Amino acid sequence: MKTLTVENLVKQFSLKVLTGVHNLQQPISQPRSHRPGLEFVGHFDFFPTERVQILGRKEINYLHKLSIEERQMRIGNIVKYHPHCFIVTARPEGLTYLTQYCIEENIPLLCTNEPETTSEFMMKLDSYMVKALAEEIAVHGVCVNVYGMGILIRGKSGVGKSETAHTLIGKGHRLVADDIVVLKKLSPRTILGTHDEKTKEFLSLRSIGLLNVVRLYGRKAFQDETRIALDIELKKWEKNSLNNELEHEQTFTDYMGVKVPHVEIQLQPGRDVAGLIEAAANNWLLKQQGYSAAEEFMKRLESEFN
């Protein structure tokens, strides 16, 4: 199982470390944070202690309204469960007991550099943790963003994946990854495509060599990550294997339990592969909006014969 550490959060969000500086290697395995509310009034039946605990203005104001004895008790009840860390998004002044308990138990107590809206900070934090802890695999291929949608281009070595990506970049689309594409499962229906850092911004073309697409074509030619909408496989032309059906039955490729629509494009000299990928992307988008060219064509035929 993948893990993060508290130190990763400190670096990612430039957090101040108030206590627990020697315990920042505490592992985090849950991709969601928690804002304790019921716990401060004594309900601990479903307290997710494995999550990062967030304290915002609402929680801080509540604690400050309590008597000293009650405040000490409420904070002590939570700290004894030993959460991985606390992050304060409001001003931490006056949190004497929380600081004291965290020092005694060696629990990292962190705060944002400037007061932030708690809900917005939690969205950023959860998004980062979901991506960092997501199940992932690496596949051989090219990932591009065409018309705002992520497309994974696969095929045997030498079939022309990178050359096709280069043509798409020339048409204004964006490269995400070449050769090694990292796929991350963000949800039961969402696969994110990205690079492996080493190949970031690079495109390898046979007979030409390695290209840095950002240096050659500008920042707009590269995108760091994209949600995968289509899986396109480039294959060599097979005689008598293609037909002219109005609409092929949709097939899917399974990646970590997520089914991605699959399209097969057979190659032959003279075929505009990049143009076919653009057409596939636009056609997929129309289908998502409920439109089928084949259905409209059949309706026209029916109306003519009727």
GROMACS .gro file of C-alpha atoms in nm:
model
  306
    1MET     CA    1   0.000   0.000   0.000
    2LYS     CA    2   0.129   0.346  -0.090
    3THR     CA    3   0.185   0.591   0.193
    4LEU     CA    4   0.260   0.955   0.249
    5THR     CA    5   0.429   1.108   0.548
    6VAL     CA    6   0.341   1.414   0.750
    7GLU     CA    7   0.664   1.569   0.617
    8ASN     CA    8   0.528   1.537   0.261
    9LEU     CA    9   0.230   1.752   0.363
   10VAL     CA   10   0.456   2.006   0.533
   11LYS     CA   11   0.660   2.049   0.214
   12GLN     CA   12   0.366   2.043  -0.027
   13PHE     CA   13   0.163   2.309   0.156
   14SER     CA   14   0.449   2.503   0.325
   15LEU     CA   15   0.307   2.432   0.671
   16LYS     CA   16   0.458   2.558   0.995
   17VAL     CA   17   0.559   2.285   1.240
   18LEU     CA   18   0.456   2.383   1.594
   19THR     CA   19   0.514   2.049   1.766
   20GLY     CA   20   0.628   1.695   1.682
   21VAL     CA   21   0.920   1.799   1.463
   22HIS     CA   22   1.089   1.463   1.529
   23ASN     CA   23   0.778   1.263   1.431
   24LEU     CA   24   0.718   1.396   1.079
   25GLN     CA   25   0.783   1.053   0.925
   26GLN     CA   26   0.447   0.940   1.059
   27PRO     CA   27   0.282   0.751   0.768
   28ILE     CA   28  -0.052   0.856   0.621
   29SER     CA   29  -0.246   0.593   0.426
   30GLN     CA   30  -0.595   0.746   0.411
   31PRO     CA   31  -0.661   0.999   0.129
   32ARG     CA   32  -0.927   1.196   0.315
   33SER     CA   33  -0.893   1.450   0.595
   34HIS     CA   34  -1.133   1.487   0.887
   35ARG     CA   35  -1.271   1.788   1.068
   36PRO     CA   36  -1.353   1.685   1.427
   37GLY     CA   37  -1.689   1.815   1.543
   38LEU     CA   38  -1.882   1.545   1.723
   39GLU     CA   39  -1.557   1.435   1.884
   40PHE     CA   40  -1.528   1.767   2.067
   41VAL     CA   41  -1.864   1.700   2.235
   42GLY     CA   42  -1.773   1.345   2.334
   43HIS     CA   43  -1.888   1.119   2.046
   44PHE     CA   44  -1.601   0.893   1.938
   45ASP     CA   45  -1.782   0.588   1.795
   46PHE     CA   46  -1.675   0.664   1.437
   47PHE     CA   47  -1.367   0.879   1.495
   48PRO     CA   48  -1.133   0.822   1.194
   49THR     CA   49  -0.804   0.851   1.382
   50GLU     CA   50  -0.606   0.737   1.075
   51ARG     CA   51  -0.700   1.056   0.889
   52VAL     CA   52  -0.536   1.399   0.903
   53GLN     CA   53  -0.730   1.612   1.152
   54ILE     CA   54  -0.818   1.968   1.045
   55LEU     CA   55  -0.904   2.246   1.289
   56GLY     CA   56  -1.056   2.561   1.143
   57ARG     CA   57  -1.204   2.882   1.278
   58LYS     CA   58  -1.527   2.704   1.379
   59GLU     CA   59  -1.346   2.450   1.599
   60ILE     CA   60  -1.105   2.707   1.744
   61ASN     CA   61  -1.388   2.948   1.834
   62TYR     CA   62  -1.581   2.665   2.000
   63LEU     CA   63  -1.281   2.570   2.214
   64HIS     CA   64  -1.222   2.930   2.319
   65LYS     CA   65  -1.581   2.956   2.444
   66LEU     CA   66  -1.534   2.668   2.686
   67SER     CA   67  -1.411   2.701   3.040
   68ILE     CA   68  -1.045   2.623   3.094
   69GLU     CA   69  -1.125   2.290   3.262
   70GLU     CA   70  -1.369   2.179   2.992
   71ARG     CA   71  -1.139   2.291   2.712
   72GLN     CA   72  -0.858   2.088   2.865
   73MET     CA   73  -1.083   1.783   2.888
   74ARG     CA   74  -1.219   1.811   2.531
   75ILE     CA   75  -0.875   1.847   2.376
   76GLY     CA   76  -0.728   1.574   2.594
   77ASN     CA   77  -1.002   1.331   2.487
   78ILE     CA   78  -0.910   1.373   2.121
   79VAL     CA   79  -0.533   1.375   2.161
   80LYS     CA   80  -0.533   1.047   2.352
   81TYR     CA   81  -0.644   0.872   2.029
   82HIS     CA   82  -0.306   0.972   1.878
   83PRO     CA   83  -0.409   1.104   1.533
   84HIS     CA   84  -0.126   1.122   1.279
   85CYS     CA   85  -0.127   1.503   1.294
   86PHE     CA   86  -0.337   1.815   1.343
   87ILE     CA   87  -0.344   2.100   1.091
   88VAL     CA   88  -0.479   2.437   1.203
   89THR     CA   89  -0.610   2.664   0.927
   90ALA     CA   90  -0.702   2.953   1.161
   91ARG     CA   91  -0.468   3.149   1.384
   92PRO     CA   92  -0.324   2.906   1.643
   93GLU     CA   93  -0.290   3.167   1.919
   94GLY     CA   94  -0.447   3.059   2.244
   95LEU     CA   95  -0.429   2.684   2.176
   96THR     CA   96  -0.220   2.632   2.487
   97TYR     CA   97  -0.365   2.298   2.586
   98LEU     CA   98  -0.359   2.154   2.233
   99THR     CA   99   0.006   2.253   2.199
  100GLN     CA  100   0.086   2.112   2.542
  101TYR     CA  101  -0.081   1.776   2.475
  102CYS     CA  102   0.080   1.744   2.130
  103ILE     CA  103   0.423   1.808   2.282
  104GLU     CA  104   0.363   1.546   2.551
  105GLU     CA  105   0.242   1.285   2.299
  106ASN     CA  106   0.488   1.387   2.024
  107ILE     CA  107   0.203   1.448   1.778
  108PRO     CA  108   0.281   1.687   1.488
  109LEU     CA  109   0.079   2.008   1.522
  110LEU     CA  110   0.093   2.209   1.200
  111CYS     CA  111  -0.059   2.533   1.080
  112THR     CA  112  -0.093   2.716   0.750
  113ASN     CA  113   0.133   3.016   0.694
  114GLU     CA  114  -0.171   3.240   0.662
  115PRO     CA  115  -0.529   3.179   0.779
  116GLU     CA  116  -0.720   2.993   0.506
  117THR     CA  117  -1.080   2.898   0.443
  118THR     CA  118  -1.096   2.552   0.596
  119SER     CA  119  -1.319   2.395   0.329
  120GLU     CA  120  -1.092   2.521   0.048
  121PHE     CA  121  -0.779   2.396   0.223
  122MET     CA  122  -0.938   2.055   0.279
  123MET     CA  123  -1.027   2.033  -0.091
  124LYS     CA  124  -0.665   2.102  -0.188
  125LEU     CA  125  -0.532   1.862   0.075
  126ASP     CA  126  -0.770   1.578  -0.017
  127SER     CA  127  -0.703   1.623  -0.389
  128TYR     CA  128  -0.329   1.598  -0.328
  129MET     CA  129  -0.361   1.292  -0.104
  130VAL     CA  130  -0.601   1.111  -0.340
  131LYS     CA  131  -0.352   1.147  -0.627
  132ALA     CA  132  -0.048   1.064  -0.416
  133LEU     CA  133  -0.208   0.752  -0.264
  134ALA     CA  134  -0.394   0.632  -0.573
  135GLU     CA  135  -0.342   0.279  -0.705
  136GLU     CA  136  -0.130   0.306  -1.019
  137ILE     CA  137   0.021   0.108  -1.303
  138ALA     CA  138   0.261   0.196  -1.586
  139VAL     CA  139   0.177   0.109  -1.947
  140HIS     CA  140   0.375   0.138  -2.269
  141GLY     CA  141   0.222   0.402  -2.492
  142VAL     CA  142   0.165   0.772  -2.543
  143CYS     CA  143  -0.082   0.995  -2.362
  144VAL     CA  144  -0.217   1.314  -2.521
  145ASN     CA  145  -0.490   1.563  -2.448
  146VAL     CA  146  -0.711   1.619  -2.754
  147TYR     CA  147  -0.992   1.875  -2.739
  148GLY     CA  148  -0.973   1.868  -2.360
  149MET     CA  149  -1.000   1.490  -2.322
  150GLY     CA  150  -0.725   1.244  -2.235
  151ILE     CA  151  -0.640   0.979  -2.492
  152LEU     CA  152  -0.410   0.683  -2.438
  153ILE     CA  153  -0.246   0.570  -2.764
  154ARG     CA  154  -0.112   0.214  -2.757
  155GLY     CA  155   0.042  -0.024  -3.007
  156LYS     CA  156   0.350  -0.234  -3.074
  157SER     CA  157   0.691  -0.070  -3.076
  158GLY     CA  158   0.756   0.113  -3.404
  159VAL     CA  159   0.391   0.138  -3.506
  160GLY     CA  160   0.403   0.520  -3.498
  161LYS     CA  161   0.261   0.626  -3.161
  162SER     CA  162   0.511   0.905  -3.094
  163GLU     CA  163   0.497   1.030  -3.454
  164THR     CA  164   0.118   1.052  -3.428
  165ALA     CA  165   0.152   1.243  -3.101
  166HIS     CA  166   0.394   1.483  -3.270
  167THR     CA  167   0.140   1.550  -3.547
  168LEU     CA  168  -0.131   1.613  -3.286
  169ILE     CA  169   0.097   1.861  -3.105
  170GLY     CA  170   0.141   2.042  -3.436
  171LYS     CA  171  -0.238   2.071  -3.456
  172GLY     CA  172  -0.253   2.243  -3.117
  173HIS     CA  173  -0.311   1.945  -2.888
  174ARG     CA  174  -0.097   1.856  -2.586
  175LEU     CA  175   0.148   1.585  -2.490
  176VAL     CA  176   0.112   1.431  -2.144
  177ALA     CA  177   0.353   1.135  -2.156
  178ASP     CA  178   0.557   0.942  -2.408
  179ASP     CA  179   0.683   0.584  -2.387
  180ILE     CA  180   0.584   0.525  -2.023
  181VAL     CA  181   0.236   0.640  -1.918
  182VAL     CA  182   0.147   0.625  -1.549
  183LEU     CA  183  -0.222   0.551  -1.491
  184LYS     CA  184  -0.373   0.636  -1.151
  185LYS     CA  185  -0.711   0.516  -1.032
  186LEU     CA  186  -0.877   0.812  -0.861
  187SER     CA  187  -1.224   0.657  -0.831
  188PRO     CA  188  -1.420   0.355  -0.959
  189ARG     CA  189  -1.486   0.553  -1.278
  190THR     CA  190  -1.182   0.776  -1.315
  191ILE     CA  191  -0.835   0.701  -1.450
  192LEU     CA  192  -0.574   0.978  -1.456
  193GLY     CA  193  -0.289   0.967  -1.705
  194THR     CA  194   0.045   1.130  -1.628
  195HIS     CA  195   0.421   1.088  -1.679
  196ASP     CA  196   0.688   0.927  -1.461
  197GLU     CA  197   0.882   1.254  -1.406
  198LYS     CA  198   1.191   1.124  -1.591
  199THR     CA  199   1.018   1.154  -1.930
  200LYS     CA  200   0.830   1.475  -1.848
  201GLU     CA  201   0.804   1.703  -2.156
  202PHE     CA  202   1.009   1.460  -2.372
  203LEU     CA  203   0.897   1.300  -2.697
  204SER     CA  204   1.113   1.040  -2.870
  205LEU     CA  205   1.098   1.022  -3.251
  206ARG     CA  206   1.272   0.757  -3.456
  207SER     CA  207   1.541   0.901  -3.688
  208ILE     CA  208   1.517   1.238  -3.508
  209GLY     CA  209   1.588   1.163  -3.143
  210LEU     CA  210   1.464   1.310  -2.819
  211LEU     CA  211   1.262   1.633  -2.831
  212ASN     CA  212   1.162   1.866  -2.550
  213VAL     CA  213   0.818   1.975  -2.669
  214VAL     CA  214   0.801   2.273  -2.430
  215ARG     CA  215   1.131   2.414  -2.558
  216LEU     CA  216   1.032   2.352  -2.921
  217TYR     CA  217   0.663   2.445  -2.922
  218GLY     CA  218   0.599   2.637  -2.601
  219ARG     CA  219   0.424   2.563  -2.273
  220LYS     CA  220   0.089   2.502  -2.445
  221ALA     CA  221   0.230   2.184  -2.606
  222PHE     CA  222   0.249   2.000  -2.272
  223GLN     CA  223   0.002   1.907  -1.999
  224ASP     CA  224   0.103   1.747  -1.670
  225GLU     CA  225  -0.194   1.510  -1.636
  226THR     CA  226  -0.531   1.434  -1.791
  227ARG     CA  227  -0.837   1.218  -1.726
  228ILE     CA  228  -0.835   0.924  -1.968
  229ALA     CA  229  -1.148   0.918  -2.183
  230LEU     CA  230  -1.040   0.693  -2.472
  231ASP     CA  231  -0.801   0.403  -2.522
  232ILE     CA  232  -0.686   0.397  -2.887
  233GLU     CA  233  -0.485   0.106  -3.023
  234LEU     CA  234  -0.283   0.146  -3.343
  235LYS     CA  235  -0.250  -0.180  -3.537
  236LYS     CA  236  -0.104  -0.279  -3.868
  237TRP     CA  237  -0.349  -0.313  -4.155
  238GLU     CA  238  -0.508  -0.656  -4.176
  239LYS     CA  239  -0.666  -0.750  -4.505
  240ASN     CA  240  -1.040  -0.815  -4.494
  241SER     CA  241  -1.055  -0.739  -4.122
  242LEU     CA  242  -1.230  -0.403  -4.154
  243ASN     CA  243  -1.585  -0.351  -4.264
  244ASN     CA  244  -1.808  -0.053  -4.321
  245GLU     CA  245  -2.063  -0.098  -4.045
  246LEU     CA  246  -2.242   0.222  -3.958
  247GLU     CA  247  -2.133   0.195  -3.597
  248HIS     CA  248  -1.907  -0.061  -3.434
  249GLU     CA  249  -2.013  -0.215  -3.107
  250GLN     CA  250  -1.837  -0.034  -2.823
  251THR     CA  251  -1.554  -0.229  -2.661
  252PHE     CA  252  -1.362  -0.141  -2.346
  253THR     CA  253  -1.017  -0.183  -2.195
  254ASP     CA  254  -1.000  -0.258  -1.824
  255TYR     CA  255  -0.747  -0.063  -1.618
  256MET     CA  256  -0.751  -0.148  -1.246
  257GLY     CA  257  -1.123  -0.223  -1.264
  258VAL     CA  258  -1.214   0.092  -1.459
  259LYS     CA  259  -1.352   0.033  -1.810
  260VAL     CA  260  -1.220   0.280  -2.069
  261PRO     CA  261  -1.382   0.295  -2.419
  262HIS     CA  262  -1.152   0.127  -2.672
  263VAL     CA  263  -1.105   0.219  -3.039
  264GLU     CA  264  -0.887   0.029  -3.285
  265ILE     CA  265  -0.728   0.216  -3.578
  266GLN     CA  266  -0.559   0.009  -3.846
  267LEU     CA  267  -0.267   0.169  -4.025
  268GLN     CA  268  -0.200   0.196  -4.396
  269PRO     CA  269   0.012   0.439  -4.600
  270GLY     CA  270  -0.185   0.754  -4.664
  271ARG     CA  271  -0.421   0.726  -4.366
  272ASP     CA  272  -0.437   1.043  -4.157
  273VAL     CA  273  -0.400   0.878  -3.817
  274ALA     CA  274  -0.391   1.204  -3.621
  275GLY     CA  275  -0.706   1.318  -3.802
  276LEU     CA  276  -0.877   0.988  -3.721
  277ILE     CA  277  -0.790   1.032  -3.352
  278GLU     CA  278  -0.941   1.381  -3.359
  279ALA     CA  279  -1.254   1.235  -3.520
  280ALA     CA  280  -1.272   0.960  -3.258
  281ALA     CA  281  -1.242   1.218  -2.980
  282ASN     CA  282  -1.515   1.439  -3.122
  283ASN     CA  283  -1.741   1.139  -3.190
  284TRP     CA  284  -1.696   1.016  -2.833
  285LEU     CA  285  -1.789   1.361  -2.702
  286LEU     CA  286  -2.106   1.367  -2.914
  287LYS     CA  287  -2.204   1.023  -2.785
  288GLN     CA  288  -2.161   1.149  -2.429
  289GLN     CA  289  -2.409   1.421  -2.518
  290GLY     CA  290  -2.655   1.162  -2.646
  291TYR     CA  291  -2.599   1.199  -3.021
  292SER     CA  292  -2.531   0.911  -3.261
  293ALA     CA  293  -2.465   0.979  -3.629
  294ALA     CA  294  -2.561   0.620  -3.714
  295GLU     CA  295  -2.898   0.656  -3.542
  296GLU     CA  296  -2.971   0.981  -3.722
  297PHE     CA  297  -2.876   0.824  -4.055
  298MET     CA  298  -3.111   0.529  -3.994
  299LYS     CA  299  -3.393   0.766  -3.903
  300ARG     CA  300  -3.344   0.949  -4.233
  301LEU     CA  301  -3.362   0.620  -4.423
  302GLU     CA  302  -3.675   0.515  -4.237
  303SER     CA  303  -3.848   0.845  -4.302
  304GLU     CA  304  -3.764   0.818  -4.674
  305PHE     CA  305  -3.913   0.469  -4.708
  306ASN     CA  306  -4.212   0.556  -4.497
   0.00000   0.00000   0.00000
